[in-house]
Amino acid sequence: MNSFRTLDNADLNNKRVLLRVDLNVPMENGKVTDATRIERVAPTITEIADKGGKVIILAHFGRPKGRDEKDSLRPVAAALSEVIKRPVEFAEDCVGAVAKTAIDAMDPGDILVLENTRFHREEEKNDPAFVQKLADLGEIYVNDAFSAAHRAHASTEGLGHKLPAHAGRTMQAELDALSKALVAPAAPVIAIVGGAKVSTKIDLLENLVGRVDALVIGGGMANTFLHAQGVRIGKSLAERDLADTARRILDKAEAGKCAIILPVDAIVAFHFEANAPSHAYGLDAIPDDGMILDIGPLSIERVIHAIDDARTLLWNGPLGAFELQPFDRGTVAAARHAAERTRAEKLVSIAGGGDTVAALNQAGVADDFSYVSTAGGAFLEFCEGKALPGVEVLRVR
Ligand code: AMP
């Protein structure tokens, strides 16, 4: 982490601190229905306030095309106030006279939420004049929105070139965890990649086979690999046109001495629905009218042994159609085993990306992993080995 500026190297007292956070919370009828994202950034907000900074919060909400009241951050500011149990002011614009007047009225330790940055189209264009307008409002920039760091927008990247730029505590924790998995991991390192399709994860697989010691491939995407190896997969979800891509990834793994762990058996059903009758089959006997919906018992054993051999685990994507019982068995068994190894301090386990969080919650083990990232796109791009603009700008050079 010492290659990033954090709050430890920021002089915040009596400073106007522009803090970019992720407040893109689920809402229904004007009420926040899940405050997890607010809770995640709360420590950074209160730390800056307690150190005497004037906390000026920047965030986007939804995908408005210009000003749109339904995407206002006003109710989110109220929810933030409830979470941190402190007063939170709100200004109806993130630039211009409205924002400036609200900021001029602040005392050290005060907290102000500025209206949705995406009410200005210039935000997503990283427009230099808009960046300057934002920069004029503050003296220090803190980015705590890892989940938006793969976008080079005015408030996620542009500002970092105009003001002294620091990582907030959530950003710091995320970078710390991802570095433990990918930059300087304890070896051997295993990755588990599942999910529906190869096509959305080609870059991820290509990067991982060059970095990890073993790669478990599960979920629908494993079917594409099995098909590429000549296995008859019946009516299973697969991208048969990506057979060459799958073979290229397997070749790269072999060249990089990365062991590939594909299913050796499968749970097959004849309907894609919960509790559809199903059986375990060997790969030489998948029925032509069947669908592979989960890894089989022998495959689960192999995954568990592979986790036992590893000191670091990176996980993205479920091993089967986990939303449908009982096709969550492989995912749940592997997740529980990884959680047990983590609790026994034998494993550092890092997981992330959309459905992965839901799958770990379903297995009841999300809290037992060393770190679970809720950042979908940014998490994947980091794991693909790509530089994230909102992270790069925080780097000490
Ligand atoms: P992703 O968003 O790429 O991580 O994919 C997650 C989705 O993949 C989930 O909705 C799973 O139900 C689905 N999935 C995983 N394994 C299979 C499978 N064998 N057949 C069909 N869908 C699957």
XYZ file of C-alpha atoms and ligand atoms in Angstrom:
420
model
C 0.000 0.000 0.000
C 2.925 2.377 0.414
C 2.786 3.158 -3.298
C -0.496 5.020 -2.803
C -1.127 8.209 -0.893
C -3.639 7.527 1.887
C -5.275 9.581 4.621
C -2.149 8.917 6.707
C -0.204 11.371 4.557
C -2.884 14.056 4.286
C -3.043 17.229 6.348
C -6.817 17.552 6.632
C -7.261 20.103 9.399
C -9.411 23.041 8.304
C -9.109 21.900 4.671
C -11.885 21.665 2.101
C -11.742 17.964 1.230
C -13.471 16.771 -1.946
C -14.336 13.162 -1.176
C -15.519 10.916 -4.044
C -17.561 7.980 -2.754
C -19.912 5.327 -4.120
C -23.444 6.130 -2.961
C -25.139 4.225 -5.764
C -27.425 2.420 -3.312
C -30.630 0.536 -4.131
C -33.713 2.705 -3.569
C -37.447 2.137 -3.628
C -40.064 4.881 -3.346
C -37.448 7.431 -2.319
C -36.043 5.243 0.490
C -32.676 3.505 0.628
C -33.332 -0.258 0.839
C -29.747 -1.418 1.431
C -27.253 0.873 3.159
C -24.203 -1.399 2.712
C -22.383 1.026 0.423
C -23.036 3.920 2.813
C -21.721 1.868 5.725
C -18.567 1.064 3.755
C -17.610 4.705 3.209
C -18.759 5.942 6.623
C -15.343 5.435 8.320
C -13.574 7.624 5.748
C -16.175 10.375 6.140
C -16.004 10.418 9.932
C -12.199 10.197 9.973
C -11.841 13.255 7.735
C -14.422 15.133 9.819
C -12.740 14.131 13.090
C -9.408 15.371 11.739
C -10.975 18.779 11.180
C -11.591 18.508 7.448
C -14.655 19.989 5.775
C -16.073 16.874 4.102
C -17.504 17.731 0.675
C -18.972 14.563 -0.802
C -19.088 13.895 -4.531
C -20.945 10.898 -5.948
C -22.980 9.749 -8.905
C -26.357 8.070 -8.763
C -27.923 6.023 -11.549
C -27.453 6.919 -15.187
C -29.297 10.227 -15.643
C -29.041 12.087 -18.930
C -28.840 15.559 -17.408
C -30.731 16.723 -14.299
C -33.419 14.267 -13.223
C -35.037 14.496 -9.763
C -35.513 10.741 -9.506
C -31.726 10.396 -9.403
C -31.198 13.087 -6.767
C -28.785 12.291 -3.940
C -30.953 14.188 -1.417
C -32.560 11.027 0.107
C -29.150 9.342 0.136
C -27.712 12.276 2.107
C -30.498 11.766 4.666
C -29.685 8.039 4.865
C -25.990 8.877 5.320
C -26.882 11.136 8.235
C -28.783 8.254 9.858
C -25.872 5.845 9.395
C -23.177 8.116 10.795
C -25.491 9.792 13.332
C -24.248 13.264 12.412
C -25.850 16.161 10.561
C -25.300 16.055 6.797
C -26.067 19.099 4.645
C -27.102 18.863 1.004
C -26.491 21.235 -1.939
C -28.566 21.059 -5.092
C -25.639 21.272 -7.479
C -22.098 19.900 -7.448
C -20.536 23.016 -9.060
C -21.213 26.745 -9.347
C -22.683 29.269 -6.922
C -25.008 26.807 -5.124
C -22.128 24.494 -4.230
C -19.775 27.360 -3.353
C -22.279 29.051 -1.009
C -22.878 25.776 0.840
C -19.142 25.148 1.167
C -18.421 28.699 2.368
C -20.869 28.096 5.221
C -18.997 24.984 6.448
C -16.993 24.718 9.656
C -14.204 22.163 10.172
C -15.789 18.732 10.751
C -18.976 19.573 8.819
C -20.296 17.181 6.183
C -21.943 18.229 2.921
C -23.268 16.062 0.078
C -23.255 17.709 -3.349
C -25.903 16.737 -5.905
C -25.329 13.876 -8.387
C -22.210 14.592 -10.463
C -23.881 12.942 -13.472
C -26.468 15.720 -13.649
C -23.666 17.341 -15.677
C -22.820 15.479 -18.864
C -19.247 16.805 -18.591
C -18.676 14.429 -15.646
C -18.503 11.294 -17.773
C -16.555 13.131 -20.483
C -13.888 14.116 -17.933
C -14.272 17.602 -19.400
C -11.306 19.815 -18.366
C -13.416 22.940 -17.672
C -15.790 20.880 -15.480
C -12.852 19.292 -13.663
C -11.542 22.785 -12.958
C -14.925 23.890 -11.589
C -14.903 20.941 -9.200
C -11.259 21.507 -8.248
C -11.976 25.163 -7.406
C -14.287 23.957 -4.620
C -11.634 22.057 -2.650
C -8.021 21.854 -1.534
C -7.545 18.085 -1.204
C -9.060 15.204 -3.200
C -9.810 11.849 -1.595
C -11.126 8.972 -3.697
C -12.949 6.246 -1.784
C -14.936 4.885 -4.727
C -12.963 1.861 -5.940
C -16.102 0.588 -7.674
C -16.028 3.614 -10.016
C -12.228 3.670 -10.448
C -12.272 1.886 -13.814
C -13.935 4.987 -15.269
C -11.899 8.080 -16.146
C -14.577 10.595 -15.178
C -14.089 14.113 -13.815
C -14.776 13.171 -10.189
C -13.040 9.775 -10.331
C -9.879 10.685 -12.243
C -9.680 14.268 -13.545
C -9.680 15.821 -10.083
C -6.679 13.745 -9.069
C -4.533 15.731 -11.501
C -5.638 19.087 -10.077
C -5.449 18.568 -6.318
C -3.275 16.499 -3.944
C -4.926 13.062 -4.318
C -5.321 10.412 -1.608
C -7.025 7.018 -1.263
C -9.826 6.835 1.310
C -9.988 3.898 3.723
C -12.341 1.785 1.584
C -10.198 2.306 -1.492
C -7.124 1.495 0.602
C -8.671 -1.742 1.921
C -9.659 -2.770 -1.586
C -6.202 -2.086 -3.047
C -4.595 -3.833 -0.116
C -6.758 -6.961 -0.589
C -6.318 -7.079 -4.346
C -2.566 -6.626 -3.996
C -2.518 -9.579 -1.589
C -4.257 -11.666 -4.250
C -2.501 -10.500 -7.393
C 0.504 -8.254 -6.882
C 2.404 -9.915 -4.039
C 0.431 -13.019 -3.028
C 1.580 -15.808 -0.733
C 2.165 -18.816 -3.044
C 0.700 -21.182 -4.104
C -2.121 -19.107 -5.541
C -5.373 -20.609 -6.783
C -8.098 -18.830 -8.723
C -11.661 -20.075 -9.040
C -13.481 -18.629 -12.012
C -17.060 -19.553 -12.756
C -20.145 -17.891 -14.132
C -22.165 -18.138 -17.271
C -19.891 -17.254 -20.137
C -16.298 -17.351 -21.328
C -16.871 -14.328 -23.562
C -17.187 -11.906 -20.618
C -14.083 -13.309 -18.915
C -11.514 -13.943 -21.643
C -9.210 -11.143 -20.425
C -9.576 -12.360 -16.848
C -8.684 -15.960 -17.722
C -5.759 -14.897 -19.906
C -4.310 -12.738 -17.151
C -4.825 -15.326 -14.418
C -3.197 -18.253 -16.227
C -0.001 -16.211 -16.376
C -0.108 -15.418 -12.657
C -1.639 -18.193 -10.587
C -0.475 -21.744 -9.870
C -3.871 -23.355 -10.356
C -7.077 -22.236 -12.014
C -10.429 -23.882 -11.333
C -12.868 -23.309 -14.171
C -16.506 -23.989 -13.331
C -20.013 -22.819 -14.135
C -21.425 -22.494 -17.623
C -18.053 -21.366 -18.923
C -16.510 -24.746 -18.092
C -18.865 -26.279 -20.668
C -17.170 -24.285 -23.410
C -13.795 -25.682 -22.328
C -15.138 -29.240 -22.117
C -16.668 -28.875 -25.583
C -13.309 -27.568 -26.879
C -11.726 -30.753 -25.529
C -14.199 -32.933 -27.402
C -16.584 -33.713 -24.523
C -20.243 -34.093 -25.589
C -22.102 -31.589 -23.424
C -25.678 -32.098 -24.638
C -27.856 -29.006 -24.364
C -25.635 -27.303 -21.796
C -25.091 -23.564 -21.934
C -21.851 -23.055 -23.882
C -20.250 -20.756 -26.436
C -19.294 -23.336 -28.997
C -17.832 -20.672 -31.280
C -15.235 -19.904 -28.607
C -13.616 -23.335 -28.733
C -10.423 -21.838 -30.228
C -10.279 -19.195 -27.502
C -10.676 -21.894 -24.860
C -7.868 -23.951 -26.405
C -5.623 -20.875 -26.559
C -6.194 -20.242 -22.837
C -5.414 -23.898 -22.053
C -2.184 -23.685 -24.096
C -1.171 -20.505 -22.323
C -1.819 -22.173 -18.973
C 0.369 -25.102 -19.899
C 3.169 -22.813 -21.059
C 2.885 -20.800 -17.804
C 2.791 -23.932 -15.621
C -0.681 -23.111 -14.371
C -2.663 -26.252 -13.538
C -6.157 -26.129 -14.995
C -8.826 -27.840 -12.923
C -11.904 -28.506 -15.035
C -14.900 -30.567 -13.911
C -14.472 -34.345 -14.151
C -18.166 -35.019 -13.590
C -21.348 -32.979 -13.728
C -24.848 -32.614 -12.320
C -27.211 -32.829 -15.245
C -30.901 -31.892 -15.394
C -33.366 -31.768 -18.262
C -35.058 -28.498 -17.325
C -33.528 -25.199 -16.251
C -35.548 -24.805 -13.068
C -35.267 -25.268 -9.314
C -35.610 -28.860 -8.099
C -35.611 -30.244 -11.634
C -34.758 -33.972 -11.365
C -30.998 -34.345 -11.770
C -28.169 -36.883 -11.602
C -24.394 -36.925 -11.517
C -22.781 -38.121 -14.752
C -19.255 -38.821 -15.842
C -18.070 -36.654 -18.718
C -18.267 -39.606 -21.127
C -21.977 -40.062 -20.461
C -23.678 -36.636 -20.562
C -27.115 -37.253 -22.139
C -27.729 -35.478 -25.446
C -30.875 -33.802 -24.108
C -29.362 -32.923 -20.699
C -27.955 -29.682 -19.310
C -24.945 -29.419 -17.008
C -26.083 -27.177 -14.140
C -23.394 -27.819 -11.531
C -20.072 -29.550 -10.997
C -20.388 -33.144 -9.757
C -19.249 -34.732 -6.451
C -15.861 -35.874 -7.776
C -15.210 -32.380 -9.094
C -16.143 -30.867 -5.727
C -13.536 -33.167 -4.101
C -10.904 -31.965 -6.562
C -11.702 -28.307 -5.947
C -11.527 -28.848 -2.188
C -8.114 -30.536 -2.478
C -6.894 -27.721 -4.707
C -8.005 -25.155 -2.106
C -6.107 -27.169 0.538
C -2.932 -26.860 -1.534
C -3.193 -23.065 -1.807
C -2.263 -20.195 0.475
C -4.068 -17.547 -1.543
C -7.445 -17.818 -3.281
C -9.006 -15.406 -5.748
C -12.637 -16.194 -6.596
C -14.966 -14.807 -9.225
C -18.188 -16.438 -10.405
C -20.332 -19.363 -9.214
C -19.499 -22.987 -10.111
C -23.069 -23.761 -11.143
C -26.536 -22.279 -11.598
C -26.492 -21.422 -7.896
C -29.778 -19.474 -7.864
C -31.613 -22.746 -8.495
C -31.587 -25.362 -5.716
C -29.941 -27.854 -5.609
C -27.536 -26.616 -8.290
C -25.745 -24.437 -5.735
C -24.085 -27.473 -4.105
C -20.686 -27.168 -5.773
C -20.462 -23.431 -5.138
C -21.609 -23.752 -1.527
C -19.252 -26.669 -0.749
C -16.226 -24.869 -2.210
C -17.146 -21.564 -0.523
C -17.609 -23.216 2.881
C -14.304 -25.025 2.553
C -12.478 -21.842 1.600
C -14.109 -20.101 4.566
C -12.977 -22.887 6.916
C -9.374 -22.679 5.648
C -9.498 -18.901 6.033
C -10.766 -19.146 9.615
C -7.939 -21.612 10.337
C -5.527 -18.965 8.972
C -4.266 -21.342 6.277
C -5.658 -19.281 3.415
C -6.037 -15.674 2.321
C -9.335 -15.616 0.405
C -10.401 -12.741 -1.796
C -13.632 -12.803 -3.774
C -15.544 -10.314 -5.852
C -17.707 -9.500 -8.818
C -21.525 -9.347 -8.954
C -22.909 -12.834 -8.485
C -19.965 -14.001 -6.414
C -21.056 -11.893 -3.464
C -24.611 -13.266 -3.743
C -23.262 -16.830 -3.949
C -21.060 -16.386 -0.862
C -23.974 -14.867 1.020
C -26.088 -17.856 0.028
C -23.403 -20.144 1.420
C -23.427 -18.008 4.579
C -19.675 -17.389 4.477
C -19.154 -13.892 3.022
C -17.980 -12.636 6.426
C -15.449 -15.459 6.765
C -13.513 -14.593 3.616
C -10.464 -12.373 4.077
C -12.001 -9.808 1.742
C -15.108 -9.623 -0.405
C -15.197 -6.859 -2.976
C -18.580 -5.447 -3.940
C -17.077 -3.609 -6.912
C -18.157 -5.465 -10.057
C -16.493 -3.935 -13.120
C -13.548 -2.377 -11.288
C -12.783 -5.657 -9.484
C -12.785 -7.573 -12.767
C -10.626 -5.020 -14.576
C -8.070 -5.091 -11.753
C -8.021 -8.904 -11.956
C -7.624 -8.656 -15.727
C -4.361 -6.806 -15.057
C -5.646 -3.492 -16.384
C -4.620 -0.137 -14.949
C -7.630 1.618 -13.381
C -7.557 5.371 -14.069
C -9.032 6.251 -10.661
C -6.349 4.184 -8.939
C -3.387 5.247 -11.080
C -3.982 8.890 -10.194
C -3.462 8.056 -6.500
C -0.100 6.426 -7.048
C 3.035 7.995 -5.564
C 5.409 8.710 -8.425
P -21.480 -14.363 -14.264
O -22.359 -13.151 -14.162
O -20.772 -14.507 -15.564
O -20.590 -14.548 -13.070
O -22.490 -15.602 -14.291
C -23.309 -15.936 -13.229
C -24.446 -16.772 -13.741
O -23.948 -17.968 -14.314
C -25.409 -17.187 -12.666
O -26.645 -16.612 -12.941
C -25.462 -18.697 -12.781
O -26.766 -19.212 -12.644
C -24.962 -18.931 -14.167
N -24.422 -20.291 -14.338
C -23.391 -20.842 -13.688
N -23.210 -22.110 -14.065
C -24.153 -22.391 -14.994
C -24.479 -23.541 -15.763
N -23.782 -24.677 -15.645
N -25.498 -23.449 -16.636
C -26.200 -22.300 -16.739
N -25.947 -21.187 -16.036
C -24.936 -21.223 -15.173
